[in-house]
PDB file of C-alpha atoms in Angstrom:
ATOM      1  CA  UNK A  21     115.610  69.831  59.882  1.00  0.00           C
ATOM      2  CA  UNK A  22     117.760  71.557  57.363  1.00  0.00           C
ATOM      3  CA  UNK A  23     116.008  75.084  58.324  1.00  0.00           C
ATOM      4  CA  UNK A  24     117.074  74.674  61.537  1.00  0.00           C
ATOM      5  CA  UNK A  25     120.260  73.991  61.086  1.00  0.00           C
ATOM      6  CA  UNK A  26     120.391  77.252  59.267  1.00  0.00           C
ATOM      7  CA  UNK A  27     118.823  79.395  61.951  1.00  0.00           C
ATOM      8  CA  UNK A  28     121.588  77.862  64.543  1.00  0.00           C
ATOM      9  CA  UNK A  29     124.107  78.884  61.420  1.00  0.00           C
ATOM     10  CA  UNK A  30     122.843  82.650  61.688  1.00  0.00           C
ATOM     11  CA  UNK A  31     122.683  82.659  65.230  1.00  0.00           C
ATOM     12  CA  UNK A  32     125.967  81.348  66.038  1.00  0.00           C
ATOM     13  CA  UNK A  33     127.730  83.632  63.652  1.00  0.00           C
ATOM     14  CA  UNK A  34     126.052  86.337  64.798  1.00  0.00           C
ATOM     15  CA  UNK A  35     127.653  85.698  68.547  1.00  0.00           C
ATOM     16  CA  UNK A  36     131.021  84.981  67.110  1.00  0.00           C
ATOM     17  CA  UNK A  37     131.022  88.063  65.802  1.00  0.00           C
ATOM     18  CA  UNK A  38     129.952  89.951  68.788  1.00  0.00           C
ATOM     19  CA  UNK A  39     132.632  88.300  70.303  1.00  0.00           C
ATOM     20  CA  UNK A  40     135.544  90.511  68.468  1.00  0.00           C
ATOM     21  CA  UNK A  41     133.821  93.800  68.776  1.00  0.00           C
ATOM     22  CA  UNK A  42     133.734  93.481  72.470  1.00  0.00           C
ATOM     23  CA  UNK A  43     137.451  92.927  73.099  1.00  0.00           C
ATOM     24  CA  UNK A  44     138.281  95.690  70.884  1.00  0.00           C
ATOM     25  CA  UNK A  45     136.014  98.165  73.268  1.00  0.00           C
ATOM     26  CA  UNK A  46     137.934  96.740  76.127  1.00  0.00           C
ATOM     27  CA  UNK A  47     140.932  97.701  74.644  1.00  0.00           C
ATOM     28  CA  UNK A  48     140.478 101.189  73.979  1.00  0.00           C
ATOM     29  CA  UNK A  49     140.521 102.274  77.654  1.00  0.00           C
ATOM     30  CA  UNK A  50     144.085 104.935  77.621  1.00  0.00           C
ATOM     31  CA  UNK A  51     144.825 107.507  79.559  1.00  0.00           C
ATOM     32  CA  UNK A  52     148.158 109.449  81.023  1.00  0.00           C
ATOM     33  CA  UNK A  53     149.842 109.164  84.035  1.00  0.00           C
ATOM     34  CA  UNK A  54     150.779 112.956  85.134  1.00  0.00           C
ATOM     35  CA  UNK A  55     150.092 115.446  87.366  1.00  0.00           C
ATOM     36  CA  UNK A  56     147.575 117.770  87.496  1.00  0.00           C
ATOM     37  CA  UNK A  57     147.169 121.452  88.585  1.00  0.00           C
ATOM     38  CA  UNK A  58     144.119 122.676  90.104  1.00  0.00           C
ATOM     39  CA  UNK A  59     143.088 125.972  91.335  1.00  0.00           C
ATOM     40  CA  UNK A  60     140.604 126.938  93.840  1.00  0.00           C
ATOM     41  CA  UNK A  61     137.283 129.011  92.674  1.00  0.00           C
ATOM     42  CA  UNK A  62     135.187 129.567  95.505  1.00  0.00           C
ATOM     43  CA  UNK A  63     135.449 126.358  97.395  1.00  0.00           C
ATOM     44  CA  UNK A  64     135.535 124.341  94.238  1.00  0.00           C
ATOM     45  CA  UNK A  65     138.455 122.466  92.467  1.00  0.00           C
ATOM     46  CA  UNK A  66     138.720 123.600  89.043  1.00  0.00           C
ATOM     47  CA  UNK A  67     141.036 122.552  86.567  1.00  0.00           C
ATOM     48  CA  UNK A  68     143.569 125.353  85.710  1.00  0.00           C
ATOM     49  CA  UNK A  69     143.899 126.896  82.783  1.00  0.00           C
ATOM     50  CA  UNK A  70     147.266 127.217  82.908  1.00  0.00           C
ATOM     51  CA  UNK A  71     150.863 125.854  84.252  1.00  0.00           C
ATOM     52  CA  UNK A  72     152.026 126.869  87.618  1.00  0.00           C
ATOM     53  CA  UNK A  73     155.348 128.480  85.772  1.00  0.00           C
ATOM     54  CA  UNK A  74     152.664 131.092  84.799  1.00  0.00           C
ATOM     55  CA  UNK A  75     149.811 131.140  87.291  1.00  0.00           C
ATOM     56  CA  UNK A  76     150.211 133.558  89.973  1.00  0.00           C
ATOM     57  CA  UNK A  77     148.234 132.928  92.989  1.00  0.00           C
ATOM     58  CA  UNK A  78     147.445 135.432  95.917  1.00  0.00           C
ATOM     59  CA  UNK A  79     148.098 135.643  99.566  1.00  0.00           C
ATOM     60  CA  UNK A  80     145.147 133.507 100.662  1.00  0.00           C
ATOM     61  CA  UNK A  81     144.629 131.029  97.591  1.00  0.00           C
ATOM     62  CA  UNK A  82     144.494 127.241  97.905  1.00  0.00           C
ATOM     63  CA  UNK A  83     146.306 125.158  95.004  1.00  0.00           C
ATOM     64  CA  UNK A  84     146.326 121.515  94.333  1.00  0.00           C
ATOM     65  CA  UNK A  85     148.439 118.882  92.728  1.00  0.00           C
ATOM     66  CA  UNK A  86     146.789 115.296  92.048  1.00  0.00           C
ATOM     67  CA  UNK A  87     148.840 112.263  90.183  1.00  0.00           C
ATOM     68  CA  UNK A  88     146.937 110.142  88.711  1.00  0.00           C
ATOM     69  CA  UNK A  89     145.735 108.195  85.536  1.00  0.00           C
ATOM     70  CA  UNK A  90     143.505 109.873  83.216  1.00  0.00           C
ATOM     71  CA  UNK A  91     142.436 110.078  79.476  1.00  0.00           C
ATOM     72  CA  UNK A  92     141.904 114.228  79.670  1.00  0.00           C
ATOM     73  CA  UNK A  93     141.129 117.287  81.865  1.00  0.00           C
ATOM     74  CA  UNK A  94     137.676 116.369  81.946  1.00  0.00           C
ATOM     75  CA  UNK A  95     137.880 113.133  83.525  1.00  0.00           C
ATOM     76  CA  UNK A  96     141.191 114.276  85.672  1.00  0.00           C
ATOM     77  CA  UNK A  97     141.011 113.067  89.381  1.00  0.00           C
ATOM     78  CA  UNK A  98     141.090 116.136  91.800  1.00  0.00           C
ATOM     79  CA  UNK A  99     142.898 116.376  94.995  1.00  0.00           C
ATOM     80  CA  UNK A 100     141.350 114.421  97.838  1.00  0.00           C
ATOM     81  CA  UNK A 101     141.179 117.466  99.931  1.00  0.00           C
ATOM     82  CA  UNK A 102     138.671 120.546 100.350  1.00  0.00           C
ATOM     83  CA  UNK A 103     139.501 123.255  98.186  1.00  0.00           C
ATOM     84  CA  UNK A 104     138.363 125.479 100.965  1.00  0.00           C
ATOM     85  CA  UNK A 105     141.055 124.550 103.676  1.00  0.00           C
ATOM     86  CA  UNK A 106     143.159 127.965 103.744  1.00  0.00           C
ATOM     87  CA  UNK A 107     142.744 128.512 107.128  1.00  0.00           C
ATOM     88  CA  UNK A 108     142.706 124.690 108.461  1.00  0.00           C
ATOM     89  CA  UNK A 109     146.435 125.009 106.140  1.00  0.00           C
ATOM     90  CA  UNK A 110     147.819 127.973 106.424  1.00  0.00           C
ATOM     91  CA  UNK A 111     145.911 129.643 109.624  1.00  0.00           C
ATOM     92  CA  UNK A 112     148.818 129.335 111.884  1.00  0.00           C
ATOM     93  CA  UNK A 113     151.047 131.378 109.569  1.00  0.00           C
ATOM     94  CA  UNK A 114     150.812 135.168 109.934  1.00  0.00           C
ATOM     95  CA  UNK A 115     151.092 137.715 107.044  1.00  0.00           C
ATOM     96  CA  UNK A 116     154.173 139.384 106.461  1.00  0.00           C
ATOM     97  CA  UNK A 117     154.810 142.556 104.513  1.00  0.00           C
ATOM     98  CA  UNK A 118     156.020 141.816 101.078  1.00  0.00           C
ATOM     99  CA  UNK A 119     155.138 138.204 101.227  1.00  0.00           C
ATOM    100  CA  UNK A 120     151.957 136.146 100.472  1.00  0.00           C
ATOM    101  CA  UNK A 121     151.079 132.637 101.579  1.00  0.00           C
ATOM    102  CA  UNK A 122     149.197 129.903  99.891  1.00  0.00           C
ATOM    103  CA  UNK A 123     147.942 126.537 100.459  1.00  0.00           C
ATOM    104  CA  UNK A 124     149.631 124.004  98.849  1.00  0.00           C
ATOM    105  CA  UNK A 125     147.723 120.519  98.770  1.00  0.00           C
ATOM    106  CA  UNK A 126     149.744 117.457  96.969  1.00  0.00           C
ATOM    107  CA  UNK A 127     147.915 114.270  96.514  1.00  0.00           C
ATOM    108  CA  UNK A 128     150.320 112.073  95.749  1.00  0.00           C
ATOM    109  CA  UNK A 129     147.107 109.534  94.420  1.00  0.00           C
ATOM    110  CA  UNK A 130     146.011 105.843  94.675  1.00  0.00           C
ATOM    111  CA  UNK A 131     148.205 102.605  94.540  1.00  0.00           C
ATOM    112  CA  UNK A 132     146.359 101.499  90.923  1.00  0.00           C
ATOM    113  CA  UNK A 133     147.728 105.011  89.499  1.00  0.00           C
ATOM    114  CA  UNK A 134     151.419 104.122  90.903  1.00  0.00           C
ATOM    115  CA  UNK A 135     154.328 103.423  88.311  1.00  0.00           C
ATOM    116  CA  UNK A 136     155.468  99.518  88.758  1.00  0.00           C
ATOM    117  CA  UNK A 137     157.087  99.349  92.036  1.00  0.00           C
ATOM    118  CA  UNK A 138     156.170 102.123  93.015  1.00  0.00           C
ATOM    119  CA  UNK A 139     153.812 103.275  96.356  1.00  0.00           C
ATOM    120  CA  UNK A 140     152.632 106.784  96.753  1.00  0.00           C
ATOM    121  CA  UNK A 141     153.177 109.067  99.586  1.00  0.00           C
ATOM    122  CA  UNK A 142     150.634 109.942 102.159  1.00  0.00           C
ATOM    123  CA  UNK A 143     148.820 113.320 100.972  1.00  0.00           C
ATOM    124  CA  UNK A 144     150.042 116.331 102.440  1.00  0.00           C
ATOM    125  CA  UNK A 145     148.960 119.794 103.133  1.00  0.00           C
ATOM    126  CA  UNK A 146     151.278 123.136 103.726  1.00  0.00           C
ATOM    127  CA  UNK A 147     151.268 126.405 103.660  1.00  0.00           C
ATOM    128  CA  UNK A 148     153.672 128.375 101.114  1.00  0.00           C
ATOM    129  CA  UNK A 149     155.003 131.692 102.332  1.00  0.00           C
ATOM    130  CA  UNK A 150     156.409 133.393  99.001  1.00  0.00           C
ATOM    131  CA  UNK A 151     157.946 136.663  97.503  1.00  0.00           C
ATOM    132  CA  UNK A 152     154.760 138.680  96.477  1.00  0.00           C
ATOM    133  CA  UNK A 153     155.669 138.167  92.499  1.00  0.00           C
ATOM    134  CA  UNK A 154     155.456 134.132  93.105  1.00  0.00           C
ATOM    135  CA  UNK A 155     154.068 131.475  90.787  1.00  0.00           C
ATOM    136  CA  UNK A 156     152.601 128.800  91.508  1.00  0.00           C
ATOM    137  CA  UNK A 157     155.976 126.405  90.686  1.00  0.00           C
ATOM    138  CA  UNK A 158     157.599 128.889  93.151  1.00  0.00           C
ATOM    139  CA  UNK A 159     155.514 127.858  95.941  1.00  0.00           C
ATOM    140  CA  UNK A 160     155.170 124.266  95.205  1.00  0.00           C
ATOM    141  CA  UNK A 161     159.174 124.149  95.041  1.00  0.00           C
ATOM    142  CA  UNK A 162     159.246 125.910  98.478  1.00  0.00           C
ATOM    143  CA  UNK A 163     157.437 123.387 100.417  1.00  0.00           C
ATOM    144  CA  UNK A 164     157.884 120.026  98.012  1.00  0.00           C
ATOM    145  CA  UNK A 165     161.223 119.491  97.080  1.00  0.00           C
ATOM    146  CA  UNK A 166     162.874 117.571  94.779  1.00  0.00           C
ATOM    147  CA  UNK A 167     160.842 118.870  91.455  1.00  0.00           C
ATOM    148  CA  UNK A 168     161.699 117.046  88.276  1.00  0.00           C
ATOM    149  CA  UNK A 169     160.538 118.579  85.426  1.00  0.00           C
ATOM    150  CA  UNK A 170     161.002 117.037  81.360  1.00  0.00           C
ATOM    151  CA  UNK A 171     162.854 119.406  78.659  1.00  0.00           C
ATOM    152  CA  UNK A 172     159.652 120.635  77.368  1.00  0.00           C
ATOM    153  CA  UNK A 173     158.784 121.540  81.593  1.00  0.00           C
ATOM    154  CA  UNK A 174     155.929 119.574  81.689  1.00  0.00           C
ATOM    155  CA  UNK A 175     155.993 118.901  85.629  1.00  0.00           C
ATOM    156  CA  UNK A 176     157.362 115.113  86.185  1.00  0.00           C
ATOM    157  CA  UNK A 177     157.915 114.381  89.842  1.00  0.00           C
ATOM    158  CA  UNK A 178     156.804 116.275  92.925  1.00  0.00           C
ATOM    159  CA  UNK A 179     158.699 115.326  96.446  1.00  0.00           C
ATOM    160  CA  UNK A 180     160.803 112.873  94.166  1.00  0.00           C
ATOM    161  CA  UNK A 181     157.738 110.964  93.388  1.00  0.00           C
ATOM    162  CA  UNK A 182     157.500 109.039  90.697  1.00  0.00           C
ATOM    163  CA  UNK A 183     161.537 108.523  90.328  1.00  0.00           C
ATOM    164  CA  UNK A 184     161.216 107.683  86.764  1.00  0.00           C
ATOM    165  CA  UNK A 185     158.617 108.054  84.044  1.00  0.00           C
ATOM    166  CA  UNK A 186     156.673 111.428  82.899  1.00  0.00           C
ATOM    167  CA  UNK A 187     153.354 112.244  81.007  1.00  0.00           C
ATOM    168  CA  UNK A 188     153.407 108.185  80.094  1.00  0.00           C
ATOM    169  CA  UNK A 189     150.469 107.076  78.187  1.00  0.00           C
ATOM    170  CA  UNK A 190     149.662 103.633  79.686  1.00  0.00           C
ATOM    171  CA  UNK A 191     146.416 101.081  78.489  1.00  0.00           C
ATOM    172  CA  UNK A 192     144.125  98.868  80.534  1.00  0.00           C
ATOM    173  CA  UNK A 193     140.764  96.636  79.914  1.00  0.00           C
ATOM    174  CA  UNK A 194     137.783  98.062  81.174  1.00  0.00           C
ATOM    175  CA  UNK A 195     139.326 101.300  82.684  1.00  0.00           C
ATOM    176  CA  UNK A 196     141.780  99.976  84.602  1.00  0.00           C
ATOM    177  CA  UNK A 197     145.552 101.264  84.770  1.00  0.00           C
ATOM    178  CA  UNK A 198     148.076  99.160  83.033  1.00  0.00           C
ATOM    179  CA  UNK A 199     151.790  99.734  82.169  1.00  0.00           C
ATOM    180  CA  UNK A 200     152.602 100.077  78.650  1.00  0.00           C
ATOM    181  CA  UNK A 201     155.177  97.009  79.096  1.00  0.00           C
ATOM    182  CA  UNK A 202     152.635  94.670  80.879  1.00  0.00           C
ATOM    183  CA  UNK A 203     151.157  91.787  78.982  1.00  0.00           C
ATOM    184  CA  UNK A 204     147.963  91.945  77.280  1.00  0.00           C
ATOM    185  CA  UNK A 205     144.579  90.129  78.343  1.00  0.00           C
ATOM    186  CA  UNK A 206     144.906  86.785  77.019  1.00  0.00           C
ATOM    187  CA  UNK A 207     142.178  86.760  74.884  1.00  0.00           C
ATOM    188  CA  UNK A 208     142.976  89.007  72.464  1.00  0.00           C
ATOM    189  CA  UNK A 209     145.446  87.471  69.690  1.00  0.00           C
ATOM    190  CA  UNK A 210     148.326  89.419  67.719  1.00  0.00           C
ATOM    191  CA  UNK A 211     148.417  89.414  63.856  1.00  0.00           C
ATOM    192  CA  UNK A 212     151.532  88.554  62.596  1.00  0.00           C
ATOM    193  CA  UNK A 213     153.209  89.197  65.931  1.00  0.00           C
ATOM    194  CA  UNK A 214     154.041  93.459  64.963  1.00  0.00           C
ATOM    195  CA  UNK A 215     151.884  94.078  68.752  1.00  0.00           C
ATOM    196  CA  UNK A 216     149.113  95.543  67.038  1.00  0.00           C
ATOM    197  CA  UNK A 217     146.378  93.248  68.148  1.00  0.00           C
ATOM    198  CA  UNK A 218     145.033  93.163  64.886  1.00  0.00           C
ATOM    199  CA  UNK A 219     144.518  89.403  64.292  1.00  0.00           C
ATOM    200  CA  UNK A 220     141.292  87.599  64.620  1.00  0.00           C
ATOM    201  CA  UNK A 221     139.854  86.453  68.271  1.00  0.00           C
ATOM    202  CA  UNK A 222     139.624  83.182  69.614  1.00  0.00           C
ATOM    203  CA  UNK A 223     135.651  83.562  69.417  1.00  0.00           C
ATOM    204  CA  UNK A 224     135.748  84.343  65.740  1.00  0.00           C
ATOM    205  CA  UNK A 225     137.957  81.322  65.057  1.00  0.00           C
ATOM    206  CA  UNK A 226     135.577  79.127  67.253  1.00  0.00           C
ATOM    207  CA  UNK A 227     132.538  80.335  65.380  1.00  0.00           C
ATOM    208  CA  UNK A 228     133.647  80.620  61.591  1.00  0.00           C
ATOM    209  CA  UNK A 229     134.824  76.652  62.512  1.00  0.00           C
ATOM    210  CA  UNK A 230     130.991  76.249  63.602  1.00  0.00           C
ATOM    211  CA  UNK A 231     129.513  77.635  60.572  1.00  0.00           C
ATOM    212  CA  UNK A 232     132.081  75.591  58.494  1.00  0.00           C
ATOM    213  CA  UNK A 233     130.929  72.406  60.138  1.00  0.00           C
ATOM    214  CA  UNK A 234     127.022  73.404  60.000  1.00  0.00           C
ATOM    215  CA  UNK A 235     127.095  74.127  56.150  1.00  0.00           C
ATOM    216  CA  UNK A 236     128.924  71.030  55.774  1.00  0.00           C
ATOM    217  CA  UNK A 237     126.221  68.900  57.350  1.00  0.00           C
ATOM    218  CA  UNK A 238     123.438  70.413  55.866  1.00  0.00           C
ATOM    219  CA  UNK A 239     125.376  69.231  52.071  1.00  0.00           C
ATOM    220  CA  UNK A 240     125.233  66.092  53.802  1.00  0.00           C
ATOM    221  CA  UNK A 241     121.500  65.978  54.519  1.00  0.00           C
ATOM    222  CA  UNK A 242     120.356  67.557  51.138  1.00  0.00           C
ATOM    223  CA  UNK A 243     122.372  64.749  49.435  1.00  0.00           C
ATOM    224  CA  UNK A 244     121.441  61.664  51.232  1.00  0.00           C
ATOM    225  CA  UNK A 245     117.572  62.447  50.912  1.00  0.00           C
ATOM    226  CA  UNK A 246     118.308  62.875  46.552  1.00  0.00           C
ATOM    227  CA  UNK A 247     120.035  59.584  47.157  1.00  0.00           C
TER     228      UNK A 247
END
């Protein structure tokens, strides 16, 4: 009897225990709400490799802009549109001497990316004619007005969307977006109240009061058969 009160002991620890590990896991889903620059390379969306202050596309390129949460480049949603569509874009607008054009797609991304209160635009697609020497920005602020850009020009707000908020890191359980300032899954406890979520899980608690109670009885056992 008393051995298998000790196997329930090991066993029960063992899943309170588990219990603590897991929540921490679901916790350490982050990511950053921005937009992204893409460039097109053959047909393909490709990440860029640098800002659109710098990049300097040619009469007949396609560039994208996505918003969206994301932890890195590698994991970055791309624009919701072929990266192909020059002529579907821009086919209606002829050359000119001097000037180039380039498609300009800006996905304005999903309702769970939004900022609180926020809804995003419909996507949109239009073709940039430019000076010849034109970045990328250039274009984008030809055809997408109001920009807002942060003092360090990290690209904040295309079209005036988001109004508020740039480059945020924001937190959510198992992957999904969450604003910095909303509250917490209930089942993870603080310790000491700093916000940290250091402090022991319900399940722990639960099961270290299990053990406690399962040792006890087994004292009780060993001693009444002596007696």
């Amino acid at each position: 009897m008393l051995r298998t009160r000790l196997t329930a002991l090991v066993l029960l620890l063992g899943a309170a225990l588990a219990v603590p590990a897991g929540a921490g896991a679901a916790q350490a889903a982050t990511g950053y709400r921005y937009w992204s620059f893409w460039e097109s390379d053959g047909g393909t969306w490709t990440y860029a490799s640098q800002g659109p202050a710098t990049a300097g596309p040619a009469d007949g390129d396609v560039i994208g802009f996505r918003f969206s949460v994301s932890e890195n480049s590698q994991d970055s949603a791309k624009p919701r549109r072929a990266a192909d569509g020059f002529d579907a874009i821009c086919g209606r607008t002829p050359a000119e001497g001097g000037a180039k054009r380039i498609a300009v797609v800006i996905d304005f991304g999903t309702a769970a990316d939004a900022p609180d209160g926020e809804q995003p635009p419909a996507p949109r697609s239009v073709c940039a004619r430019t000076a010849a020497d034109a970045t990328a920005a250039d274009a984008l602020a030809s055809v997408a007005k109001p920009l807002r850009y942060n003092s360090t020009a990290l690209l904040c707000a295309i079209s005036g969307y988001p109004e508020t908020g740039c480059g945020e890191q924001v937190s959510g359980r198992d992957g999904t977006p969450r604003s910095p300032t909303a509250a917490r899954p209930a089942d993870v406890t603080d310790g000491g109240g700093d916000g940290d979520g250091g402090g022991p899980s319900a399940g722990l608690l639960v099961g270290l009061a299990a053990v406690f109670a399962l040792g006890a009885a087994g004292v009780w056992q060993a001693r009444r058969r002596r007696g």
